[in-house]
Coordinates of C-alpha atoms in Angstrom, one line a residue:
Chain A
E1 CA 0.0 0.0 0.0
T2 CA 1.7 3.2 -1.2
G3 CA -1.0 5.7 -0.4
V4 CA -1.2 6.8 -4.0
T5 CA -4.6 6.1 -5.5
Q6 CA -5.6 6.3 -9.1
S7 CA -8.9 6.2 -10.9
P8 CA -10.3 4.7 -13.0
T9 CA -8.4 1.4 -13.0
H10 CA -9.5 0.5 -16.5
L11 CA -11.1 2.3 -19.3
I12 CA -11.7 2.0 -23.0
K13 CA -11.9 5.0 -25.4
T14 CA -12.4 5.5 -29.0
R15 CA -9.7 7.1 -31.2
G16 CA -10.1 10.9 -31.2
Q17 CA -11.8 11.1 -27.9
Q18 CA -10.5 12.7 -24.7
V19 CA -9.7 11.1 -21.4
T20 CA -9.1 12.3 -17.8
L21 CA -7.2 10.2 -15.3
R22 CA -7.0 11.1 -11.6
C23 CA -4.5 10.7 -8.9
S24 CA -4.5 11.3 -5.1
S25 CA -0.9 11.6 -3.7
Q26 CA 0.3 10.2 -0.5
S27 CA -0.4 12.4 2.5
G28 CA 2.4 15.0 2.9
H29 CA 3.6 14.7 -0.7
N30 CA 3.6 17.8 -2.8
T31 CA 5.0 16.4 -6.0
V32 CA 3.2 14.3 -8.5
S33 CA 4.6 12.8 -11.7
W34 CA 2.9 10.9 -14.5
Y35 CA 4.4 8.1 -16.5
Q36 CA 3.2 6.1 -19.5
Q37 CA 4.1 2.4 -19.6
A38 CA 3.4 0.6 -22.9
L39 CA 3.2 -3.2 -22.8
G40 CA 6.7 -4.8 -22.4
Q41 CA 8.4 -1.5 -21.7
G42 CA 9.6 0.5 -18.8
P43 CA 7.7 3.6 -17.6
Q44 CA 8.3 6.8 -19.5
F45 CA 8.1 10.2 -17.8
I46 CA 5.3 12.4 -19.1
F47 CA 5.5 15.4 -16.7
Q48 CA 5.8 16.4 -13.1
Y49 CA 3.8 18.9 -11.0
Y50 CA 5.4 20.6 -7.9
R51 CA 3.2 22.9 -5.8
E52 CA 0.7 23.2 -8.6
E53 CA 3.2 24.2 -11.3
E54 CA 4.4 22.0 -14.2
N55 CA 8.0 21.3 -13.3
G56 CA 9.5 19.2 -16.1
R57 CA 8.1 17.5 -19.2
G58 CA 9.2 14.4 -21.1
N59 CA 9.0 13.9 -24.8
F60 CA 5.2 13.9 -25.1
P61 CA 3.0 16.1 -27.4
P62 CA 1.0 19.0 -26.0
R63 CA -2.2 17.0 -26.2
F64 CA -1.0 15.4 -23.0
S65 CA -1.7 18.0 -20.3
G66 CA -2.2 18.0 -16.5
L67 CA -3.2 19.8 -13.4
Q68 CA -2.3 19.7 -9.8
F69 CA -4.8 21.0 -7.2
P70 CA -4.2 22.7 -3.9
N71 CA -4.5 19.4 -2.1
Y72 CA -1.8 18.1 -4.4
S73 CA -4.1 15.6 -6.2
S74 CA -3.6 15.6 -9.9
E75 CA -5.2 15.0 -13.3
L76 CA -3.8 13.8 -16.5
N77 CA -5.7 14.8 -19.6
V78 CA -5.1 13.3 -23.1
N79 CA -6.9 14.9 -26.1
A80 CA -7.3 13.4 -29.6
L81 CA -6.6 9.9 -28.4
E82 CA -4.5 7.7 -30.7
L83 CA -4.2 4.0 -30.8
D84 CA -0.6 4.2 -29.5
D85 CA -1.9 6.0 -26.4
S86 CA -3.0 2.5 -25.2
A87 CA -0.9 1.9 -22.1
L88 CA -0.7 1.8 -18.3
Y89 CA -0.6 5.3 -16.9
L90 CA 1.1 5.6 -13.6
C91 CA 1.0 8.3 -11.1
A92 CA 3.9 8.8 -8.6
S93 CA 4.2 11.1 -5.6
S94 CA 7.0 12.2 -3.4
R95 CA 8.0 14.7 -0.9
G96 CA 9.9 17.5 -2.6
Q97 CA 11.0 16.7 -6.2
G98 CA 12.1 13.1 -5.7
G99 CA 15.3 13.3 -7.5
D100 CA 17.0 14.8 -4.5
G101 CA 16.9 11.5 -2.7
N102 CA 13.2 11.2 -1.6
T103 CA 11.5 7.9 -2.4
I104 CA 9.0 8.1 -5.2
Y105 CA 5.9 6.1 -4.6
F106 CA 3.6 4.8 -7.4
G107 CA 0.0 4.0 -7.6
E108 CA -1.6 1.0 -9.2
G109 CA -2.1 2.7 -12.5
S110 CA -4.9 3.3 -15.0
W111 CA -5.1 1.0 -17.9
L112 CA -6.2 2.8 -21.0
T113 CA -7.2 1.0 -24.2
V114 CA -7.9 3.1 -27.3
V115 CA -9.9 1.4 -30.0
Chain B
S1 CA 17.7 5.5 -25.8
Q2 CA 17.2 4.2 -22.3
Q3 CA 19.2 5.7 -19.5
G4 CA 19.1 2.5 -17.6
E5 CA 19.1 -1.1 -18.8
E6 CA 18.5 -4.2 -16.8
D7 CA 20.2 -7.5 -17.5
P8 CA 19.2 -10.2 -18.0
Q9 CA 15.8 -9.5 -19.7
A10 CA 14.4 -12.7 -18.2
L11 CA 15.6 -14.9 -15.3
S12 CA 14.1 -18.3 -14.3
I13 CA 15.1 -20.0 -11.1
Q14 CA 13.9 -22.5 -8.5
E15 CA 12.5 -21.5 -5.1
G16 CA 15.3 -21.1 -2.6
E17 CA 17.9 -20.0 -5.1
N18 CA 19.3 -16.5 -5.3
A19 CA 18.4 -14.1 -8.1
T20 CA 20.8 -11.4 -9.3
M21 CA 19.7 -8.6 -11.6
N22 CA 22.0 -6.0 -13.0
C23 CA 21.4 -2.4 -14.1
S24 CA 23.7 -0.2 -16.2
Y25 CA 23.2 3.5 -16.8
K26 CA 24.8 6.2 -18.9
T27 CA 25.1 9.5 -17.0
S28 CA 25.9 10.5 -13.5
I29 CA 23.1 10.0 -11.0
N30 CA 21.8 11.5 -7.8
N31 CA 20.2 8.2 -6.7
L32 CA 19.0 4.9 -8.1
Q33 CA 15.8 3.2 -7.1
W34 CA 14.7 -0.4 -7.6
Y35 CA 11.0 -1.3 -8.1
R36 CA 9.0 -4.5 -8.5
Q37 CA 5.9 -4.8 -10.7
N38 CA 3.5 -7.7 -10.6
S39 CA 1.8 -8.3 -13.9
G40 CA -0.4 -5.4 -14.9
R41 CA -0.1 -3.7 -11.5
G42 CA 1.6 -0.6 -10.2
L43 CA 5.3 -0.3 -9.1
V44 CA 6.3 -1.2 -5.6
H45 CA 9.4 0.6 -4.3
L46 CA 12.1 -1.8 -3.0
I47 CA 15.3 0.2 -2.2
L48 CA 16.7 3.6 -2.9
I49 CA 20.5 3.9 -3.0
R50 CA 22.2 7.3 -3.1
S51 CA 25.3 8.0 -5.3
N52 CA 27.5 8.2 -2.3
E53 CA 26.4 4.8 -1.0
R54 CA 27.9 1.5 -2.1
E55 CA 25.5 -1.1 -0.6
K56 CA 22.1 -1.3 1.1
H57 CA 20.1 -4.2 2.6
S58 CA 16.4 -4.6 3.1
G59 CA 15.3 -8.0 4.3
R60 CA 16.2 -10.5 1.6
L61 CA 17.3 -7.7 -0.8
R62 CA 20.8 -6.5 -1.3
V63 CA 21.6 -3.6 -3.6
T64 CA 25.0 -2.5 -4.7
L65 CA 26.1 0.6 -6.6
D66 CA 29.3 1.2 -8.5
T67 CA 29.3 4.7 -9.8
S68 CA 32.7 4.2 -11.5
K69 CA 31.2 1.5 -13.7
K70 CA 27.8 3.2 -13.8
S71 CA 26.1 -0.1 -12.6
S72 CA 24.0 -1.5 -9.9
S73 CA 22.8 -4.9 -8.9
L74 CA 19.9 -6.3 -7.0
L75 CA 20.3 -9.6 -5.2
I76 CA 17.2 -11.5 -3.9
T77 CA 18.3 -14.3 -1.5
A78 CA 16.3 -17.4 -0.9
S79 CA 13.7 -16.6 -3.5
R80 CA 10.1 -17.5 -3.3
A81 CA 7.4 -18.1 -5.9
A82 CA 5.8 -14.8 -4.7
D83 CA 8.9 -13.0 -5.9
T84 CA 7.9 -13.6 -9.5
A85 CA 7.6 -10.2 -11.1
S86 CA 9.3 -7.7 -13.3
Y87 CA 12.1 -5.7 -11.6
F88 CA 13.1 -2.2 -12.7
C89 CA 15.9 0.0 -11.9
A90 CA 15.2 3.7 -12.1
T91 CA 17.8 6.5 -12.1
A92 CA 17.4 10.0 -10.8
L93 CA 19.9 12.3 -12.5
L94 CA 21.8 15.2 -11.0
G95 CA 19.7 18.4 -10.6
G96 CA 18.6 20.9 -13.3
S97 CA 15.5 20.3 -15.4
T98 CA 15.6 16.6 -14.9
L99 CA 15.3 16.8 -11.1
G100 CA 12.6 14.5 -9.9
R101 CA 12.4 12.5 -13.1
L102 CA 13.1 8.8 -13.0
Y103 CA 14.5 7.0 -16.0
F104 CA 13.6 3.4 -16.3
G105 CA 15.0 0.4 -18.2
R106 CA 12.8 -2.3 -19.7
G107 CA 13.1 -4.4 -16.7
T108 CA 14.0 -8.0 -15.8
Q109 CA 11.2 -10.6 -15.7
L110 CA 11.9 -12.9 -12.8
T111 CA 10.1 -16.3 -12.6
V112 CA 10.6 -18.4 -9.5
W113 CA 9.4 -21.9 -9.8
P114 CA 8.0 -23.8 -6.7

C-alpha cells in the first residue's frame, strides 16, 4: 500500500476522444509525476507537478496535459486519443521533487485502451 | 535511448535459489531506485541507494552501486514463488531540469518456480 490512489483502474476509449485520469498523492507529498508504460516497456516520464506548477516534461506532445490541485491531487488529460496511447498510466508522488533522494511512490495505475 | 538497462531481460530460477539482476546506466546520477511490478499492477518501491552509497540491505534484498562503472545490482536471496515479477531500476539524475524525473529500463522478468 503506497498511499497513492488512481482512478479509473481500466477504461476503453475511441480514437479521437479525450480522457481524464485522476491521482491522489500520498499524504504529505507535494510532488506528482505521471508516467506512461506501454506493454513490455519500462515507464516513460510524461511530466511532473510541484506545488501546482508543471516542473519538467518528457517527450510527449501538447495533447498530454495536466493539473495539480491545492490538495496536491492531480489529473492527466489526453486529447485526440491515438491507438498508440493505449498503455498503463502511472501516477507517482514524493515529498519534494524526488530526484533529491526522496523515495518516489507509485499508484496501481490506470489501464487505457484506445480502439 | 534508455538511461538504464536491466540485465538479463528474463531470469528463471527455483525457489530457494538467489536471483541477481543488474542495471547499467549512462550518465551521472543522484540516486537509483529499484522497483517491483507484478503483472499489470503498479510499481512497488524496494530500495533507494544514493550516489555516495555502495551497498544497502532490506530483508532478503541487497543492492550494490558502483558509480565508476555506472552499474547497480539487485540480489534477492532465498527466492520464493511470490517474488515472481518484473524488476526495474530507475535512475534520478543530478539536478537541473531533470530533477525528480526517473529514467527506467525495460526491466528483468523474474520467474521463481516452486
